[in-house]
Coordinates of C-alpha atoms in Angstrom, one line a residue:
Chain A
M954 CA 136.8 -41.4 39.5
A955 CA 136.7 -45.0 40.8
T956 CA 134.8 -47.5 38.6
S957 CA 132.7 -48.5 41.6
D958 CA 131.3 -45.0 41.8
I959 CA 129.6 -45.5 38.4
K960 CA 127.1 -48.5 38.1
L961 CA 124.7 -49.3 35.4
L962 CA 121.7 -51.4 36.2
G963 CA 120.3 -53.2 33.2
A964 CA 120.3 -56.2 30.8
S965 CA 122.1 -56.4 27.5
P966 CA 119.2 -57.3 25.4
S967 CA 117.5 -53.9 26.2
P968 CA 118.2 -51.3 23.6
Y969 CA 117.6 -48.7 26.2
V970 CA 120.4 -50.1 28.4
N971 CA 122.6 -50.4 25.2
R972 CA 122.1 -46.6 24.7
V973 CA 123.8 -46.0 28.1
Q974 CA 126.5 -48.4 27.4
I975 CA 127.3 -46.7 24.1
A976 CA 127.3 -43.2 25.6
L977 CA 129.7 -44.4 28.5
N978 CA 131.9 -46.1 25.9
L979 CA 132.1 -42.9 23.8
K980 CA 133.2 -41.0 26.8
S981 CA 135.7 -43.7 27.8
I982 CA 134.1 -44.1 31.2
K983 CA 134.7 -47.3 33.1
Y984 CA 131.7 -48.5 35.1
E985 CA 130.4 -51.6 36.9
F986 CA 127.6 -53.3 35.0
L987 CA 125.0 -54.8 37.3
E988 CA 123.1 -57.3 35.2
E989 CA 119.4 -57.6 35.7
K990 CA 117.8 -60.9 34.9
L991 CA 115.2 -60.7 32.1
G992 CA 111.7 -61.1 33.6
T993 CA 112.6 -60.2 37.1
K994 CA 113.4 -56.9 38.9
S995 CA 116.2 -56.7 41.5
E996 CA 115.6 -54.9 44.8
L997 CA 118.2 -52.4 43.8
L998 CA 116.2 -51.7 40.5
L999 CA 113.0 -51.2 42.5
K1000 CA 114.7 -49.0 45.0
S1001 CA 116.6 -46.9 42.4
N1002 CA 113.6 -46.4 40.0
P1003 CA 110.5 -46.6 42.2
I1004 CA 108.3 -44.7 39.8
H1005 CA 108.8 -46.7 36.7
K1006 CA 110.6 -49.8 38.0
K1007 CA 112.5 -50.0 34.7
M1008 CA 116.0 -50.3 33.5
P1009 CA 118.4 -48.7 32.7
V1010 CA 119.4 -46.8 35.9
L1011 CA 122.7 -45.1 36.1
I1012 CA 124.0 -44.9 39.7
H1013 CA 126.5 -42.2 40.0
S1014 CA 128.1 -41.3 43.4
G1015 CA 125.0 -42.9 45.0
K1016 CA 122.5 -40.9 42.9
S1017 CA 120.1 -42.6 40.6
I1018 CA 119.4 -41.2 37.1
C1019 CA 116.6 -43.0 35.1
E1020 CA 115.3 -43.0 31.5
S1021 CA 117.8 -43.7 28.8
L1022 CA 117.7 -40.5 26.9
I1023 CA 117.9 -38.5 30.2
I1024 CA 120.9 -40.5 31.2
I1025 CA 122.7 -39.9 27.9
Q1026 CA 122.2 -36.1 28.4
Y1027 CA 123.4 -36.4 32.0
I1028 CA 126.5 -38.3 30.9
D1029 CA 127.3 -35.7 28.2
E1030 CA 126.9 -32.9 30.8
V1031 CA 129.0 -34.5 33.5
W1032 CA 131.8 -35.9 31.4
T1033 CA 132.5 -32.8 29.2
S1034 CA 136.2 -33.9 28.5
G1035 CA 135.0 -36.7 26.2
P1036 CA 133.5 -36.1 22.7
P1037 CA 130.2 -34.2 22.9
I1038 CA 127.0 -36.2 22.4
L1039 CA 124.3 -33.5 22.1
P1040 CA 124.7 -31.0 19.3
S1041 CA 125.9 -27.6 20.4
D1042 CA 123.7 -25.8 17.9
P1043 CA 120.1 -25.2 19.5
Y1044 CA 118.3 -26.1 16.3
D1045 CA 120.4 -29.2 15.6
G1046 CA 119.7 -30.2 19.3
A1047 CA 115.9 -29.7 18.8
L1048 CA 115.9 -31.8 15.6
A1049 CA 117.9 -34.6 17.4
R1050 CA 115.5 -34.5 20.3
F1051 CA 112.4 -34.4 18.0
W1052 CA 113.5 -37.5 16.0
A1053 CA 114.6 -39.4 19.2
A1054 CA 111.2 -38.8 20.7
Y1055 CA 109.5 -40.0 17.4
L1056 CA 111.5 -43.2 17.6
D1057 CA 110.7 -43.8 21.2
D1058 CA 107.0 -42.8 21.1
K1059 CA 106.0 -44.0 17.7
W1060 CA 108.4 -46.0 15.6
F1061 CA 109.8 -48.5 17.9
P1062 CA 106.5 -49.3 19.7
M1063 CA 105.0 -50.0 16.2
L1064 CA 108.0 -52.3 15.3
W1065 CA 107.2 -54.2 18.5
E1066 CA 103.6 -54.4 17.7
L1067 CA 104.3 -55.8 14.2
R1068 CA 105.6 -59.0 15.9
T1069 CA 102.3 -59.5 17.7
A1070 CA 99.8 -58.0 15.0
E1071 CA 96.9 -60.3 14.6
G1072 CA 95.8 -60.9 11.0
E1073 CA 97.4 -60.1 7.6
E1074 CA 95.6 -56.8 7.2
A1075 CA 96.9 -55.3 10.4
K1076 CA 100.4 -56.5 9.5
V1077 CA 100.3 -54.9 6.1
V1078 CA 99.1 -51.5 7.7
A1079 CA 101.8 -51.6 10.4
L1080 CA 104.5 -52.5 7.8
G1081 CA 103.5 -49.7 5.5
W1082 CA 103.6 -47.2 8.4
L1083 CA 107.0 -48.5 9.5
R1084 CA 108.5 -48.1 6.0
E1085 CA 107.1 -44.6 5.7
G1086 CA 108.7 -43.8 9.1
L1087 CA 112.1 -45.0 7.7
M1088 CA 111.7 -42.7 4.7
L1089 CA 111.2 -39.8 7.1
L1090 CA 114.3 -40.9 9.1
E1091 CA 116.2 -41.1 5.8
D1092 CA 115.3 -37.4 5.1
A1093 CA 116.2 -36.6 8.8
F1094 CA 119.6 -38.3 8.3
A1095 CA 120.3 -36.0 5.3
K1096 CA 119.2 -32.9 7.2
C1097 CA 121.1 -33.8 10.5
S1098 CA 124.3 -35.3 9.1
K1099 CA 124.8 -32.6 6.5
G1100 CA 126.5 -35.0 4.2
K1101 CA 128.8 -36.5 7.0
D1102 CA 128.9 -40.0 8.4
Y1103 CA 126.4 -39.7 11.3
F1104 CA 123.3 -37.9 12.5
G1105 CA 125.7 -36.2 14.8
G1106 CA 128.0 -35.1 11.9
D1107 CA 131.6 -36.4 12.1
S1108 CA 130.9 -38.4 15.2
I1109 CA 128.3 -40.4 16.9
G1110 CA 125.7 -38.2 18.7
Y1111 CA 122.5 -38.3 20.5
L1112 CA 120.2 -39.3 17.7
D1113 CA 122.8 -41.9 16.4
I1114 CA 122.6 -43.6 19.9
A1115 CA 118.8 -43.2 20.1
F1116 CA 118.2 -44.8 16.7
G1117 CA 121.2 -47.1 16.5
S1118 CA 120.3 -48.8 19.8
F1119 CA 117.3 -50.3 17.9
L1120 CA 119.3 -51.8 15.0
G1121 CA 119.7 -55.1 16.7
W1122 CA 116.0 -55.6 17.2
L1123 CA 115.4 -54.3 13.7
K1124 CA 117.5 -57.1 12.4
V1125 CA 115.6 -59.6 14.5
V1126 CA 112.2 -58.5 13.2
E1127 CA 113.7 -58.6 9.6
K1128 CA 114.7 -62.3 10.2
M1129 CA 111.4 -63.3 11.9
E1130 CA 109.2 -61.7 9.3
E1131 CA 111.5 -62.5 6.3
L1132 CA 111.7 -58.9 5.0
E1133 CA 114.2 -56.1 4.6
F1134 CA 113.6 -52.7 6.2
L1135 CA 116.8 -50.8 5.2
D1136 CA 117.5 -51.2 1.5
G1137 CA 120.1 -49.5 -0.7
T1138 CA 117.5 -48.0 -3.1
K1139 CA 115.0 -46.4 -0.7
T1140 CA 117.1 -45.6 2.3
P1141 CA 120.7 -45.5 1.0
G1142 CA 121.8 -43.0 3.6
L1143 CA 120.5 -45.2 6.6
V1144 CA 122.1 -48.3 5.1
G1145 CA 125.6 -46.7 5.1
W1146 CA 124.9 -45.1 8.5
A1147 CA 123.9 -48.4 10.1
E1148 CA 127.0 -50.2 8.9
R1149 CA 129.3 -47.4 10.1
F1150 CA 127.4 -47.2 13.5
C1151 CA 127.5 -51.0 14.2
S1152 CA 131.2 -51.2 13.4
H1153 CA 132.1 -48.2 15.5
E1154 CA 134.5 -49.0 18.5
A1155 CA 132.0 -47.6 21.1
V1156 CA 129.2 -49.8 19.7
K1157 CA 130.8 -53.1 18.9
G1158 CA 129.8 -55.6 21.5
A1159 CA 127.4 -53.2 23.2
F1160 CA 124.4 -55.2 22.1
P1161 CA 124.1 -58.9 21.8
E1162 CA 124.4 -60.8 18.3
T1163 CA 121.3 -61.0 16.2
E1164 CA 121.1 -64.8 16.8
K1165 CA 121.0 -64.3 20.6
L1166 CA 118.4 -61.6 20.3
L1167 CA 116.3 -63.8 18.0
E1168 CA 116.2 -66.5 20.7
I1169 CA 115.1 -63.9 23.2
A1170 CA 112.5 -62.6 20.9
K1171 CA 111.1 -66.0 20.3
M1172 CA 111.0 -66.7 23.9
L1173 CA 109.2 -63.4 24.6
Q1174 CA 106.7 -64.1 21.8
A1175 CA 105.9 -67.5 23.3
K1176 CA 105.4 -66.1 26.8
A1177 CA 103.1 -63.4 25.4
K1178 CA 101.1 -65.9 23.5
A1179 CA 100.8 -68.2 26.5
K1180 CA 99.6 -65.2 28.6
A1181 CA 97.0 -64.1 26.0
Q1182 CA 95.7 -67.7 25.8
A1183 CA 95.5 -67.9 29.6
Q1184 CA 93.6 -64.7 29.8
A1185 CA 91.2 -65.8 27.1
Q1186 CA 90.2 -69.0 28.9
Chain B
M411 CA 115.5 -9.4 16.5
A412 CA 112.3 -8.4 14.8
T413 CA 109.1 -9.7 16.3
S414 CA 108.0 -10.9 12.9
D415 CA 111.0 -13.4 13.0
I416 CA 109.5 -15.2 15.9
K417 CA 106.1 -16.7 15.5
L418 CA 104.2 -19.1 17.7
L419 CA 101.4 -21.3 16.3
G420 CA 98.9 -22.4 18.8
A421 CA 95.7 -21.9 20.7
S422 CA 95.6 -20.5 24.3
P423 CA 93.5 -23.3 25.8
S424 CA 96.4 -25.7 25.1
P425 CA 98.7 -26.1 28.1
Y426 CA 101.5 -27.1 25.7
V427 CA 101.2 -23.8 23.9
N428 CA 101.0 -22.0 27.3
R429 CA 104.4 -23.5 28.1
V430 CA 106.0 -21.8 25.2
Q431 CA 104.3 -18.6 25.9
I432 CA 105.6 -18.7 29.5
A433 CA 109.1 -19.5 28.4
L434 CA 109.0 -16.6 25.9
N435 CA 107.7 -14.3 28.5
L436 CA 110.4 -15.3 31.0
K437 CA 113.0 -14.4 28.4
S438 CA 111.3 -11.1 27.6
I439 CA 111.0 -12.2 23.9
K440 CA 108.4 -10.5 21.7
Y441 CA 106.7 -12.7 19.2
E442 CA 103.8 -13.0 16.9
F443 CA 101.0 -15.3 18.1
L444 CA 99.2 -17.1 15.2
E445 CA 96.1 -18.4 16.8
E446 CA 94.9 -21.8 15.7
K447 CA 91.2 -22.4 15.8
L448 CA 90.3 -25.3 18.2
G449 CA 89.3 -28.4 16.3
T450 CA 90.8 -27.3 12.9
K451 CA 94.4 -27.3 11.7
S452 CA 95.7 -24.4 9.6
E453 CA 97.7 -25.1 6.4
L454 CA 100.7 -23.4 8.2
L455 CA 100.5 -25.9 11.1
L456 CA 100.3 -28.9 8.8
K457 CA 103.3 -27.6 6.8
S458 CA 105.3 -26.7 10.0
N459 CA 104.7 -29.9 11.9
P460 CA 103.9 -32.6 9.1
I461 CA 104.8 -35.5 11.4
H462 CA 102.6 -34.9 14.4
K463 CA 100.3 -32.1 13.0
K464 CA 100.2 -30.6 16.5
M465 CA 100.6 -27.3 18.1
P466 CA 102.7 -25.6 19.4
V467 CA 105.1 -24.9 16.7
L468 CA 107.7 -22.1 17.2
I469 CA 108.8 -20.6 13.9
H470 CA 112.2 -18.8 14.3
S471 CA 113.9 -17.3 11.3
G472 CA 111.8 -19.6 9.1
K473 CA 112.8 -22.8 11.0
S474 CA 110.1 -24.8 12.7
I475 CA 110.6 -26.3 16.2
C476 CA 108.0 -28.7 17.5
E477 CA 107.0 -30.3 20.8
S478 CA 106.6 -28.1 23.8
L479 CA 109.4 -29.4 26.0
I480 CA 111.9 -29.3 23.0
I481 CA 110.9 -25.8 22.3
I482 CA 111.4 -24.7 25.8
Q483 CA 114.9 -26.1 25.7
Y484 CA 115.5 -24.4 22.4
I485 CA 114.4 -21.1 23.7
D486 CA 116.8 -21.4 26.7
E487 CA 119.7 -22.3 24.5
V488 CA 119.1 -19.5 22.0
W489 CA 118.3 -16.6 24.3
T490 CA 121.0 -17.1 26.9
S491 CA 120.9 -13.4 28.0
G492 CA 117.5 -14.0 29.8
P493 CA 117.1 -16.0 33.1
P494 CA 118.1 -19.6 32.6
I495 CA 115.2 -22.2 32.4
L496 CA 117.1 -25.4 32.5
P497 CA 119.1 -26.3 35.6
S498 CA 122.9 -25.9 35.2
D499 CA 123.6 -28.9 37.4
P500 CA 123.5 -32.1 35.4
Y501 CA 121.7 -34.1 38.2
D502 CA 119.1 -31.3 38.7
G503 CA 118.6 -31.3 35.0
A504 CA 118.0 -35.0 34.9
L505 CA 115.5 -34.8 37.8
A506 CA 113.6 -31.9 36.1
R507 CA 113.5 -33.9 32.9
F508 CA 112.4 -37.0 34.6
W509 CA 109.4 -35.4 36.4
A510 CA 108.4 -33.4 33.2
A511 CA 108.3 -36.7 31.3
Y512 CA 106.3 -38.3 34.1
L513 CA 103.8 -35.4 34.0
D514 CA 103.4 -35.6 30.2
D515 CA 103.4 -39.4 29.8
K516 CA 101.5 -40.5 32.9
W517 CA 99.9 -37.9 35.2
F518 CA 98.2 -35.5 32.7
P519 CA 96.8 -38.3 30.4
M520 CA 95.3 -39.8 33.6
L521 CA 93.7 -36.5 34.7
W522 CA 92.3 -36.3 31.2
E523 CA 90.9 -39.9 31.4
L524 CA 89.3 -39.1 34.7
R525 CA 86.9 -36.8 32.9
T526 CA 85.8 -39.7 30.6
A527 CA 86.1 -42.6 33.0
E528 CA 83.2 -44.9 32.7
G529 CA 81.7 -46.1 36.1
E530 CA 82.3 -45.3 39.7
E531 CA 85.0 -47.9 40.3
A532 CA 87.2 -46.7 37.3
K533 CA 86.9 -43.2 38.6
V534 CA 87.9 -44.1 42.2
V535 CA 90.9 -46.0 40.9
A536 CA 92.1 -43.1 38.6
L537 CA 91.5 -40.6 41.4
G538 CA 93.6 -42.6 43.9
W539 CA 96.4 -42.8 41.3
L540 CA 96.3 -39.1 40.6
R541 CA 96.5 -38.3 44.3
E542 CA 99.4 -40.6 44.8
G543 CA 101.1 -38.9 41.8
L544 CA 100.6 -35.5 43.5
M545 CA 102.3 -36.9 46.7
L546 CA 105.3 -38.0 44.5
L547 CA 105.4 -34.5 43.0
E548 CA 105.2 -32.9 46.5
D549 CA 108.4 -34.9 47.3
A550 CA 109.9 -33.8 44.0
F551 CA 109.2 -30.2 44.9
A552 CA 111.0 -30.5 48.2
K553 CA 113.9 -32.2 46.4
C554 CA 114.1 -29.8 43.4
S555 CA 113.3 -26.5 45.1
K556 CA 115.7 -27.1 48.0
G557 CA 113.5 -24.9 50.2
K558 CA 113.1 -22.2 47.7
D559 CA 110.1 -20.9 45.9
Y560 CA 110.1 -22.9 42.7
F561 CA 111.1 -26.3 41.3
G562 CA 113.8 -24.3 39.6
G563 CA 114.9 -22.7 42.9
D564 CA 114.7 -18.9 43.1
S565 CA 113.2 -18.6 39.8
I566 CA 110.7 -20.4 37.5
G567 CA 112.4 -23.2 35.6
Y568 CA 111.8 -26.1 33.3
L569 CA 109.7 -28.3 35.6
D570 CA 107.8 -25.3 36.8
I571 CA 106.7 -24.6 33.4
A572 CA 106.1 -28.2 32.5
F573 CA 103.8 -28.7 35.6
G574 CA 102.5 -25.3 36.0
S575 CA 101.0 -25.2 32.5
F576 CA 98.5 -27.9 33.7
L577 CA 97.3 -26.0 36.6
G578 CA 94.5 -24.3 34.7
W579 CA 93.2 -27.7 33.6
L580 CA 93.7 -29.1 37.1
K581 CA 91.3 -26.3 38.3
V582 CA 88.8 -27.3 35.7
V583 CA 88.7 -30.9 36.7
E584 CA 88.4 -29.9 40.3
K585 CA 85.4 -27.9 39.5
M586 CA 83.8 -30.5 37.3
E587 CA 84.4 -33.3 39.7
E588 CA 83.7 -31.2 42.8
L589 CA 86.9 -32.2 44.5
E590 CA 90.2 -30.7 45.6
F591 CA 93.6 -32.0 44.3
L592 CA 95.9 -29.7 46.0
D593 CA 95.3 -29.3 49.7
G594 CA 97.3 -27.6 52.5
T595 CA 97.6 -30.8 54.5
K596 CA 98.8 -33.3 52.1
T597 CA 100.6 -31.2 49.5
P598 CA 101.5 -27.9 51.3
G599 CA 104.6 -27.3 49.2
L600 CA 102.6 -27.6 45.9
V601 CA 99.8 -25.4 47.2
G602 CA 102.2 -22.5 47.9
W603 CA 104.2 -23.1 44.7
A604 CA 101.0 -23.1 42.5
E605 CA 99.9 -19.7 44.0
R606 CA 103.4 -18.3 43.4
F607 CA 103.6 -19.7 39.9
C608 CA 100.1 -18.4 38.8
S609 CA 100.7 -14.9 40.0
H610 CA 104.1 -14.7 38.4
E611 CA 104.5 -11.9 35.8
A612 CA 105.5 -14.3 33.2
V613 CA 102.6 -16.6 33.8
K614 CA 99.7 -14.2 34.4
G615 CA 97.5 -14.0 31.4
A616 CA 99.4 -16.8 29.6
F617 CA 96.5 -19.2 30.0
P618 CA 92.7 -18.5 30.0
E619 CA 90.6 -18.0 33.1
T620 CA 89.2 -21.2 34.7
E621 CA 85.6 -20.2 33.6
K622 CA 86.7 -20.1 30.0
L623 CA 88.5 -23.3 30.2
L624 CA 85.5 -24.9 31.9
E625 CA 83.3 -23.9 28.9
I626 CA 85.8 -25.5 26.6
A627 CA 86.0 -28.6 28.6
K628 CA 82.3 -29.0 28.6
M629 CA 82.2 -28.5 24.8
L630 CA 84.9 -31.1 24.3
Q631 CA 83.2 -33.5 26.6
A632 CA 79.9 -33.2 24.8
K633 CA 81.7 -33.7 21.4
A634 CA 83.5 -36.8 22.7
K635 CA 80.2 -38.3 24.1
A636 CA 78.4 -37.6 20.8
K637 CA 81.2 -39.3 18.9
A638 CA 81.2 -42.4 21.1
Q639 CA 77.4 -42.6 20.8
A640 CA 77.6 -42.3 16.9
Q641 CA 80.3 -45.1 16.9
A642 CA 78.1 -47.3 19.2
Q643 CA 75.1 -47.1 16.8

């Protein structure tokens, strides 16, 4: 299949875009990366995802597929010759989907909110909740990995990608807030997993360095503050 | 497999529970229905879904599977001898997942909000948005059904169940607000589909009559108002 037949619309700082990049790398699929500028939306993006107007969008043979987790499943089903991403066992699949949804709907939005939490009390509450979430994910790792290297077992799977794509931003929040989320005492399984995940061939280089993300985070925070101040006036 | 090995925790007025009932009916799977009382949570529910504490939960051979759309996929993957629920084509599958997520994350929450919208202006805006959403779903129906009876083609599939489970509540809101959402001029495809869906053997009796749902809706609305008033005092 020609590379030009597979296009990915997105920007590297987006963990949702990184997910698709990692899935494509795992399957050794060559593709054209159409970089979206942060803060703007290209005409192609608006046309390809008119409902949500969000990246990533995978354009495959002229058809648009939207939403990162849906795209990962699509990639897994289309390119079956590469290593499988979704678990073959129905219960393992249900578990992986459950935790991926938990990360997307609950945990990551709360991590994002932590950066903008107003007041010490709100921050302490959010932080406690986030740490509790990581303990749940530590348990989920034991259950899903069954003593192996990844949530997916011997190789990177659906939940590895869903969670792992947030690790860059997790590090950014750790730096900004001067704290440590993953530590060897409370979440030893996740610490080892995160190291293995980030140094995997399919992942290395898929998301920007922490310093670069940190710059972007500071810029976004400044923008959000300015907007809030303008609205308050 | 013994019926006692398959248990469904839930309450009939919940469209999310209805989804699982319909999927089990489609696959001709006998199961034990453990009815949850509305407004309370049984110990079994809290134990089976400790993260979200929500129904439905399918308990299969002692293992708990949570979240309605995840349960549907699980049922489809475990009981492969029944009619398939998820599309076999990867792009069709991606489309079905996309619209199911749209319904769950956007459309149905807005329908719910309409009932509690404060002021005429907010109601008009919500109503316009909901009608626009139905036009999108009318297009999606044409695309997914390819001229056949259901989103899933010749038979009820994933998106039929995801959308169809909301039809009971859609009728309730139509009655309460004295309006019509699905009409033969703007959404002819959906009108025909809804009729076929509701009279399907696997669906009939899966959700309560509109009058019964209407009573429940009025009770919920009264409760919500009382709570809001108590908070305001």
